[in-house]
PDB file of C-alpha atoms in Angstrom:
ATOM      1  CA  UNK A 124     143.483  74.931  95.897  1.00  0.00           C
ATOM      2  CA  UNK A 125     143.936  74.331  99.610  1.00  0.00           C
ATOM      3  CA  UNK A 126     146.255  71.627 100.946  1.00  0.00           C
ATOM      4  CA  UNK A 127     144.930  68.885 103.178  1.00  0.00           C
ATOM      5  CA  UNK A 128     146.522  68.467 106.596  1.00  0.00           C
ATOM      6  CA  UNK A 129     147.134  65.874 109.244  1.00  0.00           C
ATOM      7  CA  UNK A 130     147.309  67.490 112.673  1.00  0.00           C
ATOM      8  CA  UNK A 131     148.113  65.816 115.969  1.00  0.00           C
ATOM      9  CA  UNK A 132     145.652  66.782 118.679  1.00  0.00           C
ATOM     10  CA  UNK A 133     147.725  65.530 121.623  1.00  0.00           C
ATOM     11  CA  UNK A 134     145.955  65.417 124.964  1.00  0.00           C
ATOM     12  CA  UNK A 135     142.677  67.307 125.539  1.00  0.00           C
ATOM     13  CA  UNK A 136     144.684  69.909 127.466  1.00  0.00           C
ATOM     14  CA  UNK A 137     146.228  71.008 124.146  1.00  0.00           C
ATOM     15  CA  UNK A 138     143.469  73.617 123.985  1.00  0.00           C
ATOM     16  CA  UNK A 139     144.905  75.464 126.994  1.00  0.00           C
ATOM     17  CA  UNK A 140     148.606  74.687 126.609  1.00  0.00           C
ATOM     18  CA  UNK A 141     151.272  77.160 125.536  1.00  0.00           C
ATOM     19  CA  UNK A 142     154.272  75.699 123.731  1.00  0.00           C
ATOM     20  CA  UNK A 143     155.914  75.473 120.323  1.00  0.00           C
ATOM     21  CA  UNK A 144     153.214  73.274 118.815  1.00  0.00           C
ATOM     22  CA  UNK A 145     150.277  75.417 119.892  1.00  0.00           C
ATOM     23  CA  UNK A 146     152.091  78.485 118.592  1.00  0.00           C
ATOM     24  CA  UNK A 147     152.668  76.638 115.327  1.00  0.00           C
ATOM     25  CA  UNK A 148     148.953  75.839 114.989  1.00  0.00           C
ATOM     26  CA  UNK A 149     148.059  79.502 115.508  1.00  0.00           C
ATOM     27  CA  UNK A 150     150.446  80.570 112.766  1.00  0.00           C
ATOM     28  CA  UNK A 151     149.378  77.756 110.445  1.00  0.00           C
ATOM     29  CA  UNK A 152     145.858  79.099 110.188  1.00  0.00           C
ATOM     30  CA  UNK A 153     147.132  82.485 109.030  1.00  0.00           C
ATOM     31  CA  UNK A 154     149.549  80.923 106.512  1.00  0.00           C
ATOM     32  CA  UNK A 155     146.797  79.554 104.265  1.00  0.00           C
ATOM     33  CA  UNK A 156     143.785  81.261 102.675  1.00  0.00           C
ATOM     34  CA  UNK A 157     140.805  81.367 104.988  1.00  0.00           C
ATOM     35  CA  UNK A 158     138.679  78.330 104.112  1.00  0.00           C
ATOM     36  CA  UNK A 159     134.983  78.522 103.286  1.00  0.00           C
ATOM     37  CA  UNK A 160     134.406  75.436 105.424  1.00  0.00           C
ATOM     38  CA  UNK A 161     136.331  72.782 107.340  1.00  0.00           C
ATOM     39  CA  UNK A 162     135.906  69.026 106.926  1.00  0.00           C
ATOM     40  CA  UNK A 163     137.504  67.180 109.826  1.00  0.00           C
ATOM     41  CA  UNK A 164     138.054  63.467 110.481  1.00  0.00           C
ATOM     42  CA  UNK A 165     138.637  62.868 114.189  1.00  0.00           C
ATOM     43  CA  UNK A 166     140.196  59.770 115.745  1.00  0.00           C
ATOM     44  CA  UNK A 167     137.655  60.127 118.551  1.00  0.00           C
ATOM     45  CA  UNK A 168     134.611  59.501 116.386  1.00  0.00           C
ATOM     46  CA  UNK A 169     134.664  55.820 115.488  1.00  0.00           C
ATOM     47  CA  UNK A 170     131.925  54.194 113.460  1.00  0.00           C
ATOM     48  CA  UNK A 171     131.677  51.126 111.232  1.00  0.00           C
ATOM     49  CA  UNK A 172     129.530  53.105 108.801  1.00  0.00           C
ATOM     50  CA  UNK A 173     130.962  56.397 107.577  1.00  0.00           C
ATOM     51  CA  UNK A 174     129.185  59.195 109.450  1.00  0.00           C
ATOM     52  CA  UNK A 175     128.750  62.777 108.243  1.00  0.00           C
ATOM     53  CA  UNK A 176     127.667  65.425 110.718  1.00  0.00           C
ATOM     54  CA  UNK A 177     124.625  67.371 109.568  1.00  0.00           C
ATOM     55  CA  UNK A 178     123.695  69.365 112.672  1.00  0.00           C
ATOM     56  CA  UNK A 179     122.995  73.041 112.124  1.00  0.00           C
ATOM     57  CA  UNK A 180     124.771  73.913 115.373  1.00  0.00           C
ATOM     58  CA  UNK A 181     127.585  71.642 116.584  1.00  0.00           C
ATOM     59  CA  UNK A 182     127.769  71.032 120.311  1.00  0.00           C
ATOM     60  CA  UNK A 183     131.090  70.901 122.160  1.00  0.00           C
ATOM     61  CA  UNK A 184     131.659  67.353 123.446  1.00  0.00           C
ATOM     62  CA  UNK A 185     133.805  66.828 126.561  1.00  0.00           C
ATOM     63  CA  UNK A 186     134.855  63.237 125.915  1.00  0.00           C
ATOM     64  CA  UNK A 187     137.429  63.106 128.719  1.00  0.00           C
ATOM     65  CA  UNK A 188     137.695  63.220 132.502  1.00  0.00           C
ATOM     66  CA  UNK A 189     140.221  64.350 135.061  1.00  0.00           C
ATOM     67  CA  UNK A 190     141.500  67.454 133.290  1.00  0.00           C
ATOM     68  CA  UNK A 191     141.582  71.082 134.525  1.00  0.00           C
ATOM     69  CA  UNK A 192     138.191  72.710 134.999  1.00  0.00           C
ATOM     70  CA  UNK A 193     139.003  75.476 132.531  1.00  0.00           C
ATOM     71  CA  UNK A 194     138.867  72.912 129.736  1.00  0.00           C
ATOM     72  CA  UNK A 195     135.230  72.186 130.497  1.00  0.00           C
ATOM     73  CA  UNK A 196     134.441  75.870 130.252  1.00  0.00           C
ATOM     74  CA  UNK A 197     135.613  76.079 126.627  1.00  0.00           C
ATOM     75  CA  UNK A 198     132.865  76.250 124.042  1.00  0.00           C
ATOM     76  CA  UNK A 199     133.485  75.928 120.330  1.00  0.00           C
ATOM     77  CA  UNK A 200     130.137  76.991 118.844  1.00  0.00           C
ATOM     78  CA  UNK A 201     130.840  76.176 115.203  1.00  0.00           C
ATOM     79  CA  UNK A 202     127.923  75.902 112.840  1.00  0.00           C
ATOM     80  CA  UNK A 203     127.467  73.043 110.437  1.00  0.00           C
ATOM     81  CA  UNK A 204     126.957  73.278 106.693  1.00  0.00           C
ATOM     82  CA  UNK A 205     124.120  71.040 105.526  1.00  0.00           C
ATOM     83  CA  UNK A 206     124.742  71.799 101.854  1.00  0.00           C
ATOM     84  CA  UNK A 207     128.335  70.655 102.224  1.00  0.00           C
ATOM     85  CA  UNK A 208     127.269  67.586 104.221  1.00  0.00           C
ATOM     86  CA  UNK A 209     124.937  66.568 101.399  1.00  0.00           C
ATOM     87  CA  UNK A 210     127.684  67.188  98.854  1.00  0.00           C
ATOM     88  CA  UNK A 211     130.048  64.943 100.826  1.00  0.00           C
ATOM     89  CA  UNK A 212     127.374  62.283 100.966  1.00  0.00           C
ATOM     90  CA  UNK A 213     127.079  62.402  97.163  1.00  0.00           C
ATOM     91  CA  UNK A 214     130.855  62.249  96.702  1.00  0.00           C
ATOM     92  CA  UNK A 215     131.027  59.151  98.887  1.00  0.00           C
ATOM     93  CA  UNK A 216     128.118  57.531  97.090  1.00  0.00           C
ATOM     94  CA  UNK A 217     129.759  58.232  93.727  1.00  0.00           C
ATOM     95  CA  UNK A 218     132.756  56.194  94.939  1.00  0.00           C
ATOM     96  CA  UNK A 219     130.670  53.392  96.383  1.00  0.00           C
ATOM     97  CA  UNK A 220     131.418  54.351  99.986  1.00  0.00           C
ATOM     98  CA  UNK A 221     128.470  53.656 102.269  1.00  0.00           C
ATOM     99  CA  UNK A 222     127.661  56.555 104.563  1.00  0.00           C
ATOM    100  CA  UNK A 223     124.882  58.224 106.515  1.00  0.00           C
ATOM    101  CA  UNK A 224     124.026  61.626 107.954  1.00  0.00           C
ATOM    102  CA  UNK A 225     124.178  62.254 111.691  1.00  0.00           C
ATOM    103  CA  UNK A 226     122.335  65.326 112.960  1.00  0.00           C
ATOM    104  CA  UNK A 227     123.157  64.660 116.624  1.00  0.00           C
ATOM    105  CA  UNK A 228     126.932  64.480 116.695  1.00  0.00           C
ATOM    106  CA  UNK A 229     128.916  67.501 117.835  1.00  0.00           C
ATOM    107  CA  UNK A 230     132.658  68.118 118.013  1.00  0.00           C
ATOM    108  CA  UNK A 231     134.811  65.904 120.240  1.00  0.00           C
ATOM    109  CA  UNK A 232     138.129  67.124 121.631  1.00  0.00           C
ATOM    110  CA  UNK A 233     139.991  65.708 118.645  1.00  0.00           C
ATOM    111  CA  UNK A 234     138.113  68.316 116.623  1.00  0.00           C
ATOM    112  CA  UNK A 235     137.534  71.339 118.828  1.00  0.00           C
ATOM    113  CA  UNK A 236     140.861  71.393 120.697  1.00  0.00           C
ATOM    114  CA  UNK A 237     142.971  72.143 117.584  1.00  0.00           C
ATOM    115  CA  UNK A 238     140.238  74.248 115.980  1.00  0.00           C
ATOM    116  CA  UNK A 239     140.004  76.355 119.135  1.00  0.00           C
ATOM    117  CA  UNK A 240     143.674  77.221 118.626  1.00  0.00           C
ATOM    118  CA  UNK A 241     143.628  77.631 114.855  1.00  0.00           C
ATOM    119  CA  UNK A 242     140.301  79.421 114.398  1.00  0.00           C
ATOM    120  CA  UNK A 243     139.271  80.630 117.875  1.00  0.00           C
ATOM    121  CA  UNK A 244     136.282  82.671 116.677  1.00  0.00           C
ATOM    122  CA  UNK A 245     134.527  79.476 115.459  1.00  0.00           C
ATOM    123  CA  UNK A 246     133.144  81.411 112.509  1.00  0.00           C
ATOM    124  CA  UNK A 247     134.001  78.836 109.832  1.00  0.00           C
ATOM    125  CA  UNK A 248     131.385  76.101 109.248  1.00  0.00           C
ATOM    126  CA  UNK A 249     132.547  72.605 110.187  1.00  0.00           C
ATOM    127  CA  UNK A 250     131.485  69.176 108.970  1.00  0.00           C
ATOM    128  CA  UNK A 251     132.790  66.401 111.221  1.00  0.00           C
ATOM    129  CA  UNK A 252     133.364  62.902 109.868  1.00  0.00           C
ATOM    130  CA  UNK A 253     133.943  59.595 111.603  1.00  0.00           C
ATOM    131  CA  UNK A 254     136.726  57.060 111.085  1.00  0.00           C
ATOM    132  CA  UNK A 255     136.445  53.299 110.874  1.00  0.00           C
ATOM    133  CA  UNK A 256     139.589  51.647 112.298  1.00  0.00           C
ATOM    134  CA  UNK A 257     138.495  48.298 110.830  1.00  0.00           C
ATOM    135  CA  UNK A 258     139.154  49.437 107.270  1.00  0.00           C
ATOM    136  CA  UNK A 259     142.417  48.690 105.507  1.00  0.00           C
ATOM    137  CA  UNK A 260     144.934  51.485 104.915  1.00  0.00           C
ATOM    138  CA  UNK A 261     144.001  51.433 101.217  1.00  0.00           C
ATOM    139  CA  UNK A 262     140.354  51.989 102.127  1.00  0.00           C
ATOM    140  CA  UNK A 263     141.205  54.927 104.384  1.00  0.00           C
ATOM    141  CA  UNK A 264     143.186  56.487 101.549  1.00  0.00           C
ATOM    142  CA  UNK A 265     140.195  55.970  99.260  1.00  0.00           C
ATOM    143  CA  UNK A 266     137.906  57.774 101.722  1.00  0.00           C
ATOM    144  CA  UNK A 267     140.178  60.809 101.577  1.00  0.00           C
ATOM    145  CA  UNK A 268     140.566  60.633  97.803  1.00  0.00           C
ATOM    146  CA  UNK A 269     136.790  60.676  97.397  1.00  0.00           C
ATOM    147  CA  UNK A 270     136.772  64.190  98.879  1.00  0.00           C
ATOM    148  CA  UNK A 271     139.825  65.577  97.079  1.00  0.00           C
ATOM    149  CA  UNK A 272     137.714  67.817  94.828  1.00  0.00           C
ATOM    150  CA  UNK A 273     136.611  69.803  97.892  1.00  0.00           C
ATOM    151  CA  UNK A 274     140.091  71.325  98.078  1.00  0.00           C
ATOM    152  CA  UNK A 275     139.369  73.174  94.822  1.00  0.00           C
ATOM    153  CA  UNK A 276     136.304  74.694  96.496  1.00  0.00           C
ATOM    154  CA  UNK A 277     138.342  76.237  99.330  1.00  0.00           C
ATOM    155  CA  UNK A 278     137.276  73.554 101.787  1.00  0.00           C
ATOM    156  CA  UNK A 279     139.964  72.659 104.323  1.00  0.00           C
ATOM    157  CA  UNK A 280     140.298  68.910 104.904  1.00  0.00           C
ATOM    158  CA  UNK A 281     141.874  67.961 108.237  1.00  0.00           C
ATOM    159  CA  UNK A 282     142.717  64.592 109.718  1.00  0.00           C
ATOM    160  CA  UNK A 283     143.126  64.784 113.496  1.00  0.00           C
ATOM    161  CA  UNK A 284     144.949  62.058 115.398  1.00  0.00           C
ATOM    162  CA  UNK A 285     148.537  61.123 116.265  1.00  0.00           C
ATOM    163  CA  UNK A 286     151.260  59.183 114.474  1.00  0.00           C
ATOM    164  CA  UNK A 287     152.797  57.818 117.693  1.00  0.00           C
ATOM    165  CA  UNK A 288     149.992  57.379 120.190  1.00  0.00           C
ATOM    166  CA  UNK A 289     150.630  54.838 122.935  1.00  0.00           C
ATOM    167  CA  UNK A 290     149.190  56.086 126.192  1.00  0.00           C
ATOM    168  CA  UNK A 291     150.627  53.136 128.133  1.00  0.00           C
ATOM    169  CA  UNK A 292     154.159  54.206 127.207  1.00  0.00           C
ATOM    170  CA  UNK A 293     153.893  57.855 128.257  1.00  0.00           C
ATOM    171  CA  UNK A 294     156.691  59.031 130.544  1.00  0.00           C
ATOM    172  CA  UNK A 295     155.736  62.185 132.421  1.00  0.00           C
ATOM    173  CA  UNK A 296     159.113  62.251 134.190  1.00  0.00           C
ATOM    174  CA  UNK A 297     161.156  62.253 130.985  1.00  0.00           C
ATOM    175  CA  UNK A 298     159.742  64.360 128.136  1.00  0.00           C
ATOM    176  CA  UNK A 299     162.614  63.508 125.747  1.00  0.00           C
ATOM    177  CA  UNK A 300     161.338  61.434 122.815  1.00  0.00           C
ATOM    178  CA  UNK A 301     162.088  57.748 123.141  1.00  0.00           C
ATOM    179  CA  UNK A 302     164.247  56.139 120.457  1.00  0.00           C
ATOM    180  CA  UNK A 303     161.583  53.737 119.203  1.00  0.00           C
ATOM    181  CA  UNK A 304     159.069  56.576 118.781  1.00  0.00           C
ATOM    182  CA  UNK A 305     161.574  58.612 116.775  1.00  0.00           C
ATOM    183  CA  UNK A 306     162.458  55.606 114.609  1.00  0.00           C
ATOM    184  CA  UNK A 307     158.829  55.065 113.682  1.00  0.00           C
ATOM    185  CA  UNK A 308     158.212  58.714 112.825  1.00  0.00           C
ATOM    186  CA  UNK A 309     161.443  58.861 110.812  1.00  0.00           C
ATOM    187  CA  UNK A 310     160.390  55.841 108.761  1.00  0.00           C
ATOM    188  CA  UNK A 311     156.945  57.341 108.278  1.00  0.00           C
ATOM    189  CA  UNK A 312     158.393  60.655 107.099  1.00  0.00           C
ATOM    190  CA  UNK A 313     160.504  58.922 104.461  1.00  0.00           C
ATOM    191  CA  UNK A 314     157.491  57.087 103.049  1.00  0.00           C
ATOM    192  CA  UNK A 315     155.244  60.137 103.073  1.00  0.00           C
ATOM    193  CA  UNK A 316     157.802  62.399 101.415  1.00  0.00           C
ATOM    194  CA  UNK A 317     158.246  59.870  98.591  1.00  0.00           C
ATOM    195  CA  UNK A 318     154.519  59.050  98.485  1.00  0.00           C
ATOM    196  CA  UNK A 319     155.370  55.379  98.911  1.00  0.00           C
ATOM    197  CA  UNK A 320     151.865  53.997  99.164  1.00  0.00           C
ATOM    198  CA  UNK A 321     153.020  50.385  98.969  1.00  0.00           C
ATOM    199  CA  UNK A 322     155.049  50.811 102.158  1.00  0.00           C
ATOM    200  CA  UNK A 323     152.461  52.975 103.895  1.00  0.00           C
ATOM    201  CA  UNK A 324     149.665  50.522 103.218  1.00  0.00           C
ATOM    202  CA  UNK A 325     151.728  47.778 104.881  1.00  0.00           C
ATOM    203  CA  UNK A 326     153.152  49.928 107.688  1.00  0.00           C
ATOM    204  CA  UNK A 327     152.148  47.379 110.330  1.00  0.00           C
ATOM    205  CA  UNK A 328     154.633  44.894 108.876  1.00  0.00           C
ATOM    206  CA  UNK A 329     157.304  47.214 107.461  1.00  0.00           C
ATOM    207  CA  UNK A 330     157.634  50.160 109.860  1.00  0.00           C
ATOM    208  CA  UNK A 331     160.044  49.814 112.790  1.00  0.00           C
ATOM    209  CA  UNK A 332     158.253  49.651 116.151  1.00  0.00           C
ATOM    210  CA  UNK A 333     154.842  49.845 114.464  1.00  0.00           C
ATOM    211  CA  UNK A 334     153.176  47.841 117.239  1.00  0.00           C
ATOM    212  CA  UNK A 335     154.519  50.232 119.896  1.00  0.00           C
ATOM    213  CA  UNK A 336     153.738  53.412 117.931  1.00  0.00           C
ATOM    214  CA  UNK A 337     150.298  52.346 116.700  1.00  0.00           C
ATOM    215  CA  UNK A 338     148.888  49.851 119.209  1.00  0.00           C
ATOM    216  CA  UNK A 339     145.408  50.679 117.920  1.00  0.00           C
ATOM    217  CA  UNK A 340     144.805  52.298 114.518  1.00  0.00           C
ATOM    218  CA  UNK A 341     142.179  54.981 115.171  1.00  0.00           C
ATOM    219  CA  UNK A 342     144.712  57.794 115.702  1.00  0.00           C
ATOM    220  CA  UNK A 343     146.779  56.797 112.676  1.00  0.00           C
ATOM    221  CA  UNK A 344     144.042  56.489 110.061  1.00  0.00           C
ATOM    222  CA  UNK A 345     143.270  60.254 109.874  1.00  0.00           C
ATOM    223  CA  UNK A 346     146.780  60.591 108.428  1.00  0.00           C
ATOM    224  CA  UNK A 347     145.945  58.169 105.624  1.00  0.00           C
ATOM    225  CA  UNK A 348     142.667  59.967 104.947  1.00  0.00           C
ATOM    226  CA  UNK A 349     144.352  63.375 104.749  1.00  0.00           C
ATOM    227  CA  UNK A 350     146.986  61.833 102.475  1.00  0.00           C
ATOM    228  CA  UNK A 351     144.310  60.455 100.178  1.00  0.00           C
ATOM    229  CA  UNK A 352     142.664  63.861  99.958  1.00  0.00           C
ATOM    230  CA  UNK A 353     145.767  65.057  98.087  1.00  0.00           C
ATOM    231  CA  UNK A 354     145.905  62.065  95.755  1.00  0.00           C
ATOM    232  CA  UNK A 355     146.051  64.357  92.720  1.00  0.00           C
ATOM    233  CA  UNK A 356     149.112  66.237  94.009  1.00  0.00           C
ATOM    234  CA  UNK A 357     151.479  63.703  95.641  1.00  0.00           C
ATOM    235  CA  UNK A 358     153.278  66.343  97.682  1.00  0.00           C
ATOM    236  CA  UNK A 359     153.990  65.821 101.365  1.00  0.00           C
ATOM    237  CA  UNK A 360     155.752  68.179 103.733  1.00  0.00           C
ATOM    238  CA  UNK A 361     156.367  67.911 107.462  1.00  0.00           C
ATOM    239  CA  UNK A 362     155.637  71.313 109.001  1.00  0.00           C
ATOM    240  CA  UNK A 363     156.098  70.528 112.695  1.00  0.00           C
ATOM    241  CA  UNK A 364     157.387  67.632 114.765  1.00  0.00           C
ATOM    242  CA  UNK A 365     157.793  67.439 118.523  1.00  0.00           C
ATOM    243  CA  UNK A 366     156.928  65.112 121.400  1.00  0.00           C
ATOM    244  CA  UNK A 367     155.219  65.280 124.757  1.00  0.00           C
ATOM    245  CA  UNK A 368     155.881  62.818 127.582  1.00  0.00           C
ATOM    246  CA  UNK A 369     158.372  60.870 125.509  1.00  0.00           C
ATOM    247  CA  UNK A 370     155.961  59.096 123.183  1.00  0.00           C
ATOM    248  CA  UNK A 371     153.090  61.417 122.292  1.00  0.00           C
ATOM    249  CA  UNK A 372     153.936  62.699 118.832  1.00  0.00           C
ATOM    250  CA  UNK A 373     152.847  66.224 117.938  1.00  0.00           C
ATOM    251  CA  UNK A 374     153.226  66.457 114.191  1.00  0.00           C
ATOM    252  CA  UNK A 375     151.631  68.303 111.329  1.00  0.00           C
ATOM    253  CA  UNK A 376     151.818  67.110 107.750  1.00  0.00           C
ATOM    254  CA  UNK A 377     150.713  69.131 104.755  1.00  0.00           C
ATOM    255  CA  UNK A 378     149.614  67.311 101.625  1.00  0.00           C
ATOM    256  CA  UNK A 379     149.125  68.969  98.244  1.00  0.00           C
ATOM    257  CA  UNK A 380     149.637  72.656  97.579  1.00  0.00           C
ATOM    258  CA  UNK A 381     152.332  74.660  99.318  1.00  0.00           C
ATOM    259  CA  UNK A 382     151.504  77.285 101.919  1.00  0.00           C
ATOM    260  CA  UNK A 383     151.914  80.945 100.963  1.00  0.00           C
TER     261      UNK A 383
END
């Protein structure tokens, strides 16, 4: 059984950066069995109704401006997996989660930037899924739990976002992590490692500096979804933690089975 993962996707330039986190992502892919398919929830695909990509060929979406030209030259020509998309649809329906197929959506940078590092040959089929920031934390967890059985079928479930993601507080002159950002991530780590769902589901009220770390929820909810996907295991392990520009958290959490 594969673990589920939460991976920070940082800035779009992650795809062309060279540092400890990108090196970690490269090694992570080789540390687990090669998946038959990848199911990925991206913070950059928001929808009130749960969307499931069903395109045969996924286009590379450049949902950003003002970055180096070499980024716009990157293609991640992953294929979809319609059989898996239909299976996901059935799993959601079995749990009473409304959803619909989307045969137009490709991969935004929250999806293809980390995948370009982890699986650069783009040979593994990908099914992209949207997030709905209006849901409660419990509902996000339930979305992930609905897909937990896929892990037994060698399907890799990824949530792509960022635990501390406040673009207004970035400090390009001082890359050292700010105290409030560290305090939030430290609190989060304690709750994840003890699988304290009561605290996690009320993080907005209980976590220190929650308003600063998570000013809007779309980058945080992929963590809750990935957590829910390991609901049968209740194992959490922080594999990497670093910061860019003081407040942009680059973390990777593994939920469920241990790596080899």
